Coordinates of C-alpha atoms (C1' of nucleotides) in Angstrom, one line a residue:
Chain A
X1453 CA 10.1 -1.4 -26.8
X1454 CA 9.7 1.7 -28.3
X1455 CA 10.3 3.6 -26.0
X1456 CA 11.5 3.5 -22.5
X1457 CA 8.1 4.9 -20.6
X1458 CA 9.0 6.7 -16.9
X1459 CA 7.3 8.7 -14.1
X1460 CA 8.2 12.2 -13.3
X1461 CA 11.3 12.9 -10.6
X1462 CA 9.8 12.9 -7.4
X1463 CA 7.0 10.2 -8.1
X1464 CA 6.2 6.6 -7.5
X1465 CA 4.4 3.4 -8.6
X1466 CA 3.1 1.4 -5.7
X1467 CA 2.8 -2.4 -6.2
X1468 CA 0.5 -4.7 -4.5
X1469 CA 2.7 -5.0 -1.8
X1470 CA 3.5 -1.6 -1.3
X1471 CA -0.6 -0.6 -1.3
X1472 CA -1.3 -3.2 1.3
X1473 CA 1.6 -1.4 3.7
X1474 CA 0.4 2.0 3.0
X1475 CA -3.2 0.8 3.8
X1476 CA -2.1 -1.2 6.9
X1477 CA -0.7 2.7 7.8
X1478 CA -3.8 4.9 6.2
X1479 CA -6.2 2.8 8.2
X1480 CA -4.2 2.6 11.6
X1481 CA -4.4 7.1 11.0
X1482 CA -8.1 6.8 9.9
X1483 CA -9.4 4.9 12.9
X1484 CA -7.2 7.2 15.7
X1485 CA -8.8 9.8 14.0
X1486 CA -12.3 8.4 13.8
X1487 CA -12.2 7.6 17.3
X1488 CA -11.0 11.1 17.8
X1489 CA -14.4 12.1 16.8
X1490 CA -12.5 14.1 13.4
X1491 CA -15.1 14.1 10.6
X1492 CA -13.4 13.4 7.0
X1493 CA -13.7 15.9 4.0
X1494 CA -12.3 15.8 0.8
X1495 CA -11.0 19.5 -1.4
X1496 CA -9.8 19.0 -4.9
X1497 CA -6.4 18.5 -6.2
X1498 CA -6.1 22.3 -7.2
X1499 CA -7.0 24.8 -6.0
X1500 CA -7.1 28.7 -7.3
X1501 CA -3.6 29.9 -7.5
X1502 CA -5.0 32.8 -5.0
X1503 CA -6.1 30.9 -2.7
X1504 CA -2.2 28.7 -2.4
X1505 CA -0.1 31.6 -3.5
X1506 CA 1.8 33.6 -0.5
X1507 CA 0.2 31.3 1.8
X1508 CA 3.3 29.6 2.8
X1509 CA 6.1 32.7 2.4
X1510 CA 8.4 32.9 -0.9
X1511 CA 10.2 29.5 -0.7
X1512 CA 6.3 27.8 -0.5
X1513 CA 5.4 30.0 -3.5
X1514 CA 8.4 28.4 -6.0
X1515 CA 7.5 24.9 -4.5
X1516 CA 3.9 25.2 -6.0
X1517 CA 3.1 23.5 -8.9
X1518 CA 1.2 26.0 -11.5
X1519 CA -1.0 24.4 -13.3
X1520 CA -1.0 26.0 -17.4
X1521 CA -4.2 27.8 -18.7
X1522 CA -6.0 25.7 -21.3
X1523 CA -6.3 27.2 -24.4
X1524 CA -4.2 29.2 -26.3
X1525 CA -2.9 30.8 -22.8
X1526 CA -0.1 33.1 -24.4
X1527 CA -2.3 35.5 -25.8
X1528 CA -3.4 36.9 -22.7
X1529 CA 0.2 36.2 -21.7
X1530 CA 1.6 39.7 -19.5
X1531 CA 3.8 41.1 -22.9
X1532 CA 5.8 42.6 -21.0
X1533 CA 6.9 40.0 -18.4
X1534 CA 7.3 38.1 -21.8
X1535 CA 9.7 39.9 -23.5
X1536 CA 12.0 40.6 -20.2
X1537 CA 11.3 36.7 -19.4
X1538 CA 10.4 37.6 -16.1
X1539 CA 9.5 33.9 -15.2
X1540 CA 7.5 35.3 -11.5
X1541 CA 5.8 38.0 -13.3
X1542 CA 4.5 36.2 -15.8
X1543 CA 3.1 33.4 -14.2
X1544 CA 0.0 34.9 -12.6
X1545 CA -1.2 35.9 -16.7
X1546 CA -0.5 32.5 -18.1
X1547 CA -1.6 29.9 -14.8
X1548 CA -4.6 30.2 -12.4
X1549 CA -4.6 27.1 -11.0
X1550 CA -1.8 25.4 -9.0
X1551 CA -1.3 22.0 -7.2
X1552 CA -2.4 21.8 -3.5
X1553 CA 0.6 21.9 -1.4
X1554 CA -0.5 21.3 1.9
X1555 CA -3.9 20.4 3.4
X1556 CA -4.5 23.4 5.9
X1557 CA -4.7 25.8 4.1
X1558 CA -7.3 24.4 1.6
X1559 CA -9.2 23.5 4.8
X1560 CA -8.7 26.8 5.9
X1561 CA -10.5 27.7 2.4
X1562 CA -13.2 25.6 3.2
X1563 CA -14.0 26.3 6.3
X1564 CA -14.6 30.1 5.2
X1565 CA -16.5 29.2 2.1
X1566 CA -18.8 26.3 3.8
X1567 CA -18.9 28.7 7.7
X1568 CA -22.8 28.6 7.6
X1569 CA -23.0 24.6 7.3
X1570 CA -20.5 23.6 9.8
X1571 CA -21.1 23.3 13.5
X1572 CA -18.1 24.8 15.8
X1573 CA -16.0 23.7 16.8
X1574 CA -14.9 21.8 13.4
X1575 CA -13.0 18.7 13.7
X1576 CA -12.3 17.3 10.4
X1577 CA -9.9 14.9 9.2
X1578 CA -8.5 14.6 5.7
X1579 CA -5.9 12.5 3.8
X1580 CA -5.0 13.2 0.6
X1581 CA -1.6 13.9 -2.1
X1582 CA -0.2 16.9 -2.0
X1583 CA 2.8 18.3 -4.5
X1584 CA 5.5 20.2 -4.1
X1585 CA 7.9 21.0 -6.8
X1586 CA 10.9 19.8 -4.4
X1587 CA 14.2 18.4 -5.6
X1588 CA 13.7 14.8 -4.1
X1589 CA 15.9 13.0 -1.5
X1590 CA 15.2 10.1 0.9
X1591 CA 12.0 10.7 2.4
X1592 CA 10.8 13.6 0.1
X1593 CA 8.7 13.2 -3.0
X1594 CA 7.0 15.5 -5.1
X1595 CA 3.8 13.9 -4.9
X1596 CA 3.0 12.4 -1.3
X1597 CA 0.6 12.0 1.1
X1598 CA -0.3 14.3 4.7
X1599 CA -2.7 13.1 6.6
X1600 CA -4.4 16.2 8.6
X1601 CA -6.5 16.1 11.7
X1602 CA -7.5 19.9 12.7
X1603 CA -10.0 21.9 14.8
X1604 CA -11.1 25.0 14.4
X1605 CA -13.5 27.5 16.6
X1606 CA -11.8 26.6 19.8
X1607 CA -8.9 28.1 21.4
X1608 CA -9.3 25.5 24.0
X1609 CA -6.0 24.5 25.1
X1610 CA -7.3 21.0 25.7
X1611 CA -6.8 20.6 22.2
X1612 CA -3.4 20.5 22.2
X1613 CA -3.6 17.7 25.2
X1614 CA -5.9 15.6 22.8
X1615 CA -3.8 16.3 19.6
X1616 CA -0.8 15.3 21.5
X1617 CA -2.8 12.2 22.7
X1618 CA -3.7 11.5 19.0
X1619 CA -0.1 11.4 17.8
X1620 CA 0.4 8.8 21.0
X1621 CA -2.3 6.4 19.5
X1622 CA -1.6 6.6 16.4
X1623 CA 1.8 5.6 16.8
X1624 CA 1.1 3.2 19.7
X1625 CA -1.2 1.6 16.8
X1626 CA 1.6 1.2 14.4
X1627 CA 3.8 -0.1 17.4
X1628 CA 6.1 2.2 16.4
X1629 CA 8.5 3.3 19.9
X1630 CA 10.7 5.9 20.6
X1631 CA 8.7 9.0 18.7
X1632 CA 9.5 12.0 19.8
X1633 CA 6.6 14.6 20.1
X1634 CA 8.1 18.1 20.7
X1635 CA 6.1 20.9 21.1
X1636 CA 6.9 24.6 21.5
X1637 CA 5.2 27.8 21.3
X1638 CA 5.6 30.8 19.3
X1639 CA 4.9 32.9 22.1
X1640 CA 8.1 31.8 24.0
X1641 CA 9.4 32.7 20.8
X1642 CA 8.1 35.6 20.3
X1643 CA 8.9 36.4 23.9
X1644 CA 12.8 35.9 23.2
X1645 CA 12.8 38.3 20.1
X1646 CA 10.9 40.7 22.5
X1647 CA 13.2 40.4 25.1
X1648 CA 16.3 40.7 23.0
X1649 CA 15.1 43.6 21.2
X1650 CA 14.3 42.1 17.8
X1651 CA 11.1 41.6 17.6
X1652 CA 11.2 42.5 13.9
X1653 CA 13.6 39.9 12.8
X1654 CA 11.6 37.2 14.6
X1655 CA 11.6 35.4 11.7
X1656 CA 15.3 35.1 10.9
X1657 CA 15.9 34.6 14.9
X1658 CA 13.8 31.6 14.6
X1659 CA 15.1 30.0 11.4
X1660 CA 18.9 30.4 12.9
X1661 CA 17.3 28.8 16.7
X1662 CA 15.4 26.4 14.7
X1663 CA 19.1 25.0 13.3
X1664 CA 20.4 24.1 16.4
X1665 CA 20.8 20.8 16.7
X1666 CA 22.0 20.7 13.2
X1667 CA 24.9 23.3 13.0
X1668 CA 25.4 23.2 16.9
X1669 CA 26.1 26.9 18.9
X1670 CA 28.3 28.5 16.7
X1671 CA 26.9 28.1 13.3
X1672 CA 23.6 29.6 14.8
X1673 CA 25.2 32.3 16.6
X1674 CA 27.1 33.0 13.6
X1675 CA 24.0 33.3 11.3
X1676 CA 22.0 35.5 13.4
X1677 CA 25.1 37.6 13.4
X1678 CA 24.9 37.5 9.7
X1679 CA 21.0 38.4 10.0
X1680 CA 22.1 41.6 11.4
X1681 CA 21.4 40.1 15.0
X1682 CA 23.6 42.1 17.8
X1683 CA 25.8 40.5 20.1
X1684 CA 24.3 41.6 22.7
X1685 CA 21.1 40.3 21.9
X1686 CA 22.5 36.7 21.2
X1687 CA 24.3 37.0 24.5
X1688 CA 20.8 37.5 26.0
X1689 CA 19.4 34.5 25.2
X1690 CA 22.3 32.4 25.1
X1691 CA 20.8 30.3 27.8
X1692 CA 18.3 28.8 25.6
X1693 CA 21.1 27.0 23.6
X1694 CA 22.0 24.7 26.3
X1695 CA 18.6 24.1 28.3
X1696 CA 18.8 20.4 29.8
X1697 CA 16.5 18.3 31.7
X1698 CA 13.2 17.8 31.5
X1699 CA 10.1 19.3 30.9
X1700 CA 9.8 21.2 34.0
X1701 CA 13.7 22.1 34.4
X1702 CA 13.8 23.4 31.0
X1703 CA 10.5 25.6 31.6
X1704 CA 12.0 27.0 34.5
X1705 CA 15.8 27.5 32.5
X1706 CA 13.3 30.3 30.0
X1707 CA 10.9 31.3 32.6
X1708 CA 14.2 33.1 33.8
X1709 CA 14.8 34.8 30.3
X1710 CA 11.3 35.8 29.6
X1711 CA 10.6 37.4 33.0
X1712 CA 10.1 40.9 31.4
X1713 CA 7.9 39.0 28.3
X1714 CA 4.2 39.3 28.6
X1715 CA 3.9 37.3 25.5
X1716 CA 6.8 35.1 26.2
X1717 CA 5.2 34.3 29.7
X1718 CA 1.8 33.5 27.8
X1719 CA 3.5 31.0 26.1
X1720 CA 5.2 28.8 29.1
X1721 CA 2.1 29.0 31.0
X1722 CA 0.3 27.2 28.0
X1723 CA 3.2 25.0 27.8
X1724 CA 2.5 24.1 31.3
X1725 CA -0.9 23.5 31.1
X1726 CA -0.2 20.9 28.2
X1727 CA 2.4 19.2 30.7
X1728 CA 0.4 19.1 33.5
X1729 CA -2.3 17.3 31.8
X1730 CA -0.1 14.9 29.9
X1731 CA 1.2 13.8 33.2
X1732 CA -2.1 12.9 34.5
X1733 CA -2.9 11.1 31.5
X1734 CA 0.4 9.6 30.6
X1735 CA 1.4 8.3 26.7
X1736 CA 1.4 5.0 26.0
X1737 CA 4.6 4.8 24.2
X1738 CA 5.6 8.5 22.4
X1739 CA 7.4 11.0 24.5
X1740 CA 6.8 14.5 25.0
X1741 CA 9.6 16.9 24.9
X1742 CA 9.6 20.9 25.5
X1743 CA 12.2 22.3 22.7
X1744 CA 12.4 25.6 22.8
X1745 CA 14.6 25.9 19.4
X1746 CA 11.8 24.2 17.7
X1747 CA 10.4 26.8 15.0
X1748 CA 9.1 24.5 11.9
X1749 CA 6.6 25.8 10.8
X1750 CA 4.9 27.9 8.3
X1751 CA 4.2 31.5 9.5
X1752 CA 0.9 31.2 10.2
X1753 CA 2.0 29.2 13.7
X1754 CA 0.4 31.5 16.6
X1755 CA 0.8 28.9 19.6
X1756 CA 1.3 25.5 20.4
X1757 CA 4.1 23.9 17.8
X1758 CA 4.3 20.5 17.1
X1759 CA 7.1 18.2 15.1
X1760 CA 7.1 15.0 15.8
X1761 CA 10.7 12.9 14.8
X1762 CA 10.9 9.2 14.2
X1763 CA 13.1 6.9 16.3
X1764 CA 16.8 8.7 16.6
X1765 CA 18.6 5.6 15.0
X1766 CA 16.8 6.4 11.6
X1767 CA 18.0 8.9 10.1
X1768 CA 14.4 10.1 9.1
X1769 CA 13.5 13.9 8.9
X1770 CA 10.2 14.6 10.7
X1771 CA 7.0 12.4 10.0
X1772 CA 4.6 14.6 11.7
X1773 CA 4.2 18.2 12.4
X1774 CA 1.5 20.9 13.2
X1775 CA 0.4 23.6 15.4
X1776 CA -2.0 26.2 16.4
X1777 CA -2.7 29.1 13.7
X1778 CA -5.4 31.9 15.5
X1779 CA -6.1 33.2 12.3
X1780 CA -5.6 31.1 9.1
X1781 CA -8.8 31.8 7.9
X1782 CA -8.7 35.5 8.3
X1783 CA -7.1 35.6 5.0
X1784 CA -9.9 34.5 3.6
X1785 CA -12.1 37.1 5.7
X1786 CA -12.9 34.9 8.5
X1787 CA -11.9 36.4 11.5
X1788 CA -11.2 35.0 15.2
X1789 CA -11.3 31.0 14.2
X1790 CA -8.7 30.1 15.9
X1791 CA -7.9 26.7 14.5
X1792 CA -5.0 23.7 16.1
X1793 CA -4.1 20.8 13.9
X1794 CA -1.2 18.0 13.3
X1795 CA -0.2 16.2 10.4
X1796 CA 1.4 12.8 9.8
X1797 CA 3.6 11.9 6.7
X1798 CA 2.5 8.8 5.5
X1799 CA 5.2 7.9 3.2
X1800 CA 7.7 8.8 5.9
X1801 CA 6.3 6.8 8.2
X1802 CA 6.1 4.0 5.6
X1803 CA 10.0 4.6 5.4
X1804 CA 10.7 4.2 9.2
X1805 CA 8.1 1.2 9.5
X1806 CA 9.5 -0.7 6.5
X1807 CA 13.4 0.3 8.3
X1808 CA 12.6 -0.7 11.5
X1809 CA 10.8 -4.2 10.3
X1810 CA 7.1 -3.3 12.0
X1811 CA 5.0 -3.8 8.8
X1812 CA 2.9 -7.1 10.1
X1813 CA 3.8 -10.4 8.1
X1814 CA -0.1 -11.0 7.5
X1815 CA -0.6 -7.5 6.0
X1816 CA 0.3 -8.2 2.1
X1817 CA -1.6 -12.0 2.1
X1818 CA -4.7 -12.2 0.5
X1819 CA -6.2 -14.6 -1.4
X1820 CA -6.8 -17.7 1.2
X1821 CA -7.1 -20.5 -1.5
X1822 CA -6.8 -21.1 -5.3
X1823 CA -8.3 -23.6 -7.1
X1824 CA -7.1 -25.9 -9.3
X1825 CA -8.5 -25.7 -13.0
X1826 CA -9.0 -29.3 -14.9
X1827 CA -11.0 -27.9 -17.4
X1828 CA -14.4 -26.6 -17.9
X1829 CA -16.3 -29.0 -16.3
X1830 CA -14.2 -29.2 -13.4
X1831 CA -13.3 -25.5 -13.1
X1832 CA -17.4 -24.9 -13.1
X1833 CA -17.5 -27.3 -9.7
X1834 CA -15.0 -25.0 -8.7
X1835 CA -16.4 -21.6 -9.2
X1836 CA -19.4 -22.8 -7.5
X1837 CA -17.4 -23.6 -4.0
X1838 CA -15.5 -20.1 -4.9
X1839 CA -19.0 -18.2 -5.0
X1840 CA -20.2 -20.3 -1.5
X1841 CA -16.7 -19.3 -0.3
X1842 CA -17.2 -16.0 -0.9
X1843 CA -20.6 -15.8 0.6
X1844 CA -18.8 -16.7 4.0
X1845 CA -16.6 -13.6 3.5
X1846 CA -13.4 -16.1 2.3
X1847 CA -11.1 -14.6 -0.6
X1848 CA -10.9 -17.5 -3.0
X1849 CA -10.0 -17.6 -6.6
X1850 CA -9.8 -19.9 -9.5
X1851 CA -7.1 -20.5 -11.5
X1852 CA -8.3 -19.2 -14.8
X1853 CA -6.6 -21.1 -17.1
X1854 CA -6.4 -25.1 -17.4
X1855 CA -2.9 -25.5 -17.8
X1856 CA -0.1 -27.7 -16.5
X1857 CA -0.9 -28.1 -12.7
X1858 CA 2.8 -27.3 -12.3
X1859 CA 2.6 -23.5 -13.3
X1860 CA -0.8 -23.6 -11.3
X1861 CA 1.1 -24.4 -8.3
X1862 CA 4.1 -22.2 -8.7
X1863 CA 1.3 -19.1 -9.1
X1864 CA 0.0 -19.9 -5.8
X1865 CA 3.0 -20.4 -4.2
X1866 CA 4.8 -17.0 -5.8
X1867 CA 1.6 -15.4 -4.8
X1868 CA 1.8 -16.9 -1.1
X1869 CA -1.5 -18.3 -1.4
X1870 CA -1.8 -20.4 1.9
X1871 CA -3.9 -23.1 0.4
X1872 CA -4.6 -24.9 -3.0
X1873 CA -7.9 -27.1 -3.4
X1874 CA -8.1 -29.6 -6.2
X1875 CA -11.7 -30.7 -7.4
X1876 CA -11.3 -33.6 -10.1
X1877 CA -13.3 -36.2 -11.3
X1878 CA -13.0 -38.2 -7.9
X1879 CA -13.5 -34.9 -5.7
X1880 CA -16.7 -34.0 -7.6
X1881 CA -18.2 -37.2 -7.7
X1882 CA -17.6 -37.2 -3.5
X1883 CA -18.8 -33.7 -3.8
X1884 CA -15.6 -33.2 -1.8
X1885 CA -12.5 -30.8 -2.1
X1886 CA -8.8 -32.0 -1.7
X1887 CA -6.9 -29.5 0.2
X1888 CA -3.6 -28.9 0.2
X1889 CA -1.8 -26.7 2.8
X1890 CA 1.2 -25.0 0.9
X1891 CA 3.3 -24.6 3.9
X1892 CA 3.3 -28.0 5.0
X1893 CA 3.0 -29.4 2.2
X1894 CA 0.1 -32.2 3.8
X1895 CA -3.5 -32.4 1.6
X1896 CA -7.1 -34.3 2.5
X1897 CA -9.9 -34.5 1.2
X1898 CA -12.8 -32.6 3.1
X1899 CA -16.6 -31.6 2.3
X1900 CA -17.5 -28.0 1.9
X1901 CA -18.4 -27.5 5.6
X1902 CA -15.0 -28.7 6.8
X1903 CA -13.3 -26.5 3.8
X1904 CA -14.9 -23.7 5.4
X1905 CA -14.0 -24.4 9.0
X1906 CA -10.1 -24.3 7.7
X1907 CA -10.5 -21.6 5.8
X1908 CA -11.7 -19.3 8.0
Chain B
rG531 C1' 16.8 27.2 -6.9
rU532 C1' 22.7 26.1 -5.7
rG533 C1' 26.6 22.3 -5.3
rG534 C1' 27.8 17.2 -5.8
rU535 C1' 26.5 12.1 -7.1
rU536 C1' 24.4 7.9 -9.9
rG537 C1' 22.6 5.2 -14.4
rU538 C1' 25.3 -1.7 -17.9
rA539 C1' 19.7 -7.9 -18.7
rG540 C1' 13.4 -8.0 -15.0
rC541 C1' 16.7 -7.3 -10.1
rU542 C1' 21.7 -6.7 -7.6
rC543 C1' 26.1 -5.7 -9.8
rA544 C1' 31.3 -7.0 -12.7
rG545 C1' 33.4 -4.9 -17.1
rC546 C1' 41.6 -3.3 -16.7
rU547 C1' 45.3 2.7 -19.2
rG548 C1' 39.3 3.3 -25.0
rG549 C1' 40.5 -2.4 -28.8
rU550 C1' 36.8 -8.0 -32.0
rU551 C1' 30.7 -11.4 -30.8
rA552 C1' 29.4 -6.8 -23.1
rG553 C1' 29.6 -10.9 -18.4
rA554 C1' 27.9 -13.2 -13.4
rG555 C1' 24.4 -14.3 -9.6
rC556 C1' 19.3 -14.2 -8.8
rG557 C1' 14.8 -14.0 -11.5
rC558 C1' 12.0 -15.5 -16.1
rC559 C1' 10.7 -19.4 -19.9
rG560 C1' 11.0 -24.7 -21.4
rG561 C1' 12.3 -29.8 -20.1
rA562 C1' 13.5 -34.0 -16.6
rU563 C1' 8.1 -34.6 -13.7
rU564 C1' 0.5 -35.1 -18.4
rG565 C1' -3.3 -34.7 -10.3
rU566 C1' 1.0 -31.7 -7.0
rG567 C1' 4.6 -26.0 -5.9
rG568 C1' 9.1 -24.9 -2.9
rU569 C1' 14.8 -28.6 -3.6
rU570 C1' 18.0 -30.6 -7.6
rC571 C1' 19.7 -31.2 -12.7
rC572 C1' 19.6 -29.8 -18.0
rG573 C1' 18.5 -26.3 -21.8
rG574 C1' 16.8 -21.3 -23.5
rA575 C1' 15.3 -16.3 -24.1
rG576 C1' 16.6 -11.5 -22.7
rG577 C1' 21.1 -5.6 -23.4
rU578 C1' 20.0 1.0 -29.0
rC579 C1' 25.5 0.0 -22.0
rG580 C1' 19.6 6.3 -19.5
rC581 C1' 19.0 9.7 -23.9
rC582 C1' 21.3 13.3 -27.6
rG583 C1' 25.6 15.1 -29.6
rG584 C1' 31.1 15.4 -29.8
rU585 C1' 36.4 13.5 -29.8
rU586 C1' 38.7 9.0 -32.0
rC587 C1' 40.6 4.3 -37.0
rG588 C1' 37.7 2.5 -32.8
rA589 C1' 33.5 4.7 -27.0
rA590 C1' 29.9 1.1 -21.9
rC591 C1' 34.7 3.6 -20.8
rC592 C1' 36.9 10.3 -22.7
rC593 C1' 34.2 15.4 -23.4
rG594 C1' 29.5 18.5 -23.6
rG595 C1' 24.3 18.7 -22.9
rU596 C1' 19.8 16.5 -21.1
rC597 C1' 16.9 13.2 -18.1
rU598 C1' 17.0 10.2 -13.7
rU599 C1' 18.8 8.5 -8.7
rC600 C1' 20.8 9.6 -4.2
rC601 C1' 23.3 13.4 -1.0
rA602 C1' 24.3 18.4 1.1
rC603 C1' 22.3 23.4 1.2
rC604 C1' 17.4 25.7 1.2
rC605 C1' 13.0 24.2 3.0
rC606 C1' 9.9 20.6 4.7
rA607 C1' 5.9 15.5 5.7

RNA sequence: GUGGUUGUAGCUCAGCUGGUUAGAGCGCCGGAUUGUGGUUCCGGAGGUCGCCGGUUCGAACCCGGUCUUCCACCCCA
């Protein structure tokens, strides 16, 4: 060993076990969304560093990964950001590519640059790696995978029904109970900024709300205060911190406070209309809950929020989020395409699944049946039942080498191959198989019709 | 990006206030068992103690740096 090879922080190998889990997730997602009616497309790995950069506000911007300019790239270096080592300034001259950090707004991208090919509304799908230059913890990665379902050219409110619908089957798919959809909208919170006279600071208001359940009352009372939020204002809203019930008695606990809101009232009546229809076509096993402190989100949210939490005894940060943005692709000069979309984290979900036990037992097995090499002549007999095997849509291999039957046998059984045939002298000359069920240990010697019939 | 934490055999971990040749379990390889795996028994291989430097007669152990792991903040899937 000359030298001890690694991975960069933040990334992962996947053995064959772990593929065959993420899979059994991927193709759960890929068939909700199929069924959905969500077409897939595919954008590249990077993108312009125009077209990511100030997308996602200043903390988005550090997390992007730049990607260098080939060539000798410090000659057209900015000299001067050089010399004062002004890292930000000189980035732009020296890196014009960067890592794709989420998967909306590259959609967004492409929805403006392919507008005259696609029919509205747009409902694409997509699942692919995205990077972020994070420090890593549990559940976070540098390199990991969203898996995005979005439409755009409808401000249909329906949307939200069937997006919240989609999370429901998706999840109802993995048999994974006890998810938590919670939805908001950034009208209600706009509405409280309006009605405590700070509609400027929305932004800080919401980060501080958004911490609720994390630093309790005080701690976001005290950082609004530190925001430069009045008193008075907080005192306004106060309510909000301790709405309880459901749905309907929380709706009416803000309908109070946003009375005097135009906006804010916008935003509960499409929160009821998402209610209302979600009652009359119930979720199968995910919940719905109004949270009103619920501001995730990148600053492009215009409506409907989504986050969606995994079970509450695993302590698991959100595995799904999304949201309706009315103009994500206006920065790319297309106006009014209103667009709505969620996102599910598939290696958090992985986590939870593989925490909570729920990954089926038959998801990592195989290979149905190894054969036994003698030799050439034997292993020939062998390949040819492998080959009919195969025909019938049976995974079979052949032990490649002819060695001790001992280390044969211990390869199938560390591999978990349910069955073992042996074709020697005796089996061939009966044009017959002996086959040996490694579970229960008991073998018998059957034609090739029969071998099929147990194989299958 | 800020603060903390972790790193010893393939894996999980021992290793005393610094003191000769760094241990265990599991796994791996070989044999008992040349057409029968899982069990048992016997034997064996495998470690620049994350990396670089410093202190010391002497460093896995102390100090500094660096990388990595995990955690909190920030933010997020």
């Amino acid at each position: 060993m000359a030298q001890k090879p690694s991975i960069p922080k933040g990334t992962r190998d996947f053995n064959p076990a772990e593929v065959a889990k993420r899979n059994y997730i991927f193709d759960k997602i890929r068939t909700e969304f199929k069924k959905f009616g969500f077409q897939p497309i595919e954008t590249p790995s990077f993108e312009n560093s125009d077209t990511l950069m100030g997308k996602y506000g200043e903390e988005g911007d550090r997390l992007i990964f730049k990607i260098l300019n080939s060539g000798d790239f410090l000659k057209k270096a900015n000299s001067q950001a050089y010399e004062t080592k002004d890292s930000l300034k000189i980035t732009p001259s020296i890196s014009e590519k960067a890592l794709r950090y989420d998967l909306t707004v590259p959609f967004a991208r492409y929805v403006v640059q392919h507008q005259n090919e696609i029919d509205f509304p747009f409902k694409r799908y997509q699942i692919q790696p995205v990077w972020r230059a994070d420090r890593p913890q549990k559940g976070r990665f540098r390199e990991f995978f969203q898996c995005d379902a979005d439409v755009v050219g409808s401000k249909s409110k329906w949307q939200e029904v069937e997006f919240i619908q989609l999370y429901d089957a998706v999840f109802s798919a993995l048999k994974l109970k006890e998810v938590s959809i919670k939805i908001n909208n950034r009208k209600v919170l706009s509405g409280f900024a309006e009605v405590i006279g700070e509609k400027d600071k929305i932004i800080d208001f919401t980060i501080a709300l958004d911490k609720l359940d994390k630093i309790g009352e005080e701690g976001v009372i005290q950082e609004m205060l530190t925001k430069g939020i009045s008193e008075n204002a907080i005192k306004r809203i106060q309510p909000i911190f301790n709405l309880k019930g459901n749905f309907t008695e929380k709706i009416a606990g803000i309908k109070e406070i946003l009375r005097d809101s135009e906006i804010g009232k916008e935003g509960i009546k499409e929160l009821e209309f998402v209610e209302r229809a979600i009652a009359e076509i119930p979720l199968k096993t995910a919940t719905l809950d109004l949270d009103v402190t619920l501001a995730r989100g990148l600053n492009y949210y215009t409506g409907a929020i989504f986050e969606v939490s995994a079970p509450k005894n695993v302590k698991m940060g959100s595995i799904g989020g999304g949201g309706r943005y009315d103009d994500l692709t206006g920065i790319f000069g297309l106006k009014d395409m209103s667009g709505v979309g969620i996102s599910f984290g598939l290696d958090r979900i992985y986590l939870v699944l593989e925490e909570l036990n729920l990954f089926p037992e038959a998801v990592t097995h195989n290979t149905k049946a190894l054969f036994i090499n003698f030799g050439d002549q034997e292993a020939l007999y062998a390949l040819k039942a492998v080959n009919r095997l195969r025909a019938e849509n049976i995974i079979a291999e052949l032990f490649p080498d002819d060695t001790k039957m001992k280390k044969q046998m211990n390869y199938a059984n560390k591999r978990e191959i349910p069955f073992v045939i042996l074709a020697g002298d005796k089996e061939i000359q009966a044009e017959e198989f002996t086959l040996k069920n490694m579970k229960s240990g008991e073998q018998q010697q059957v034609d090739f019709a029969e071998l099929v019939k147990f194989l299958s």
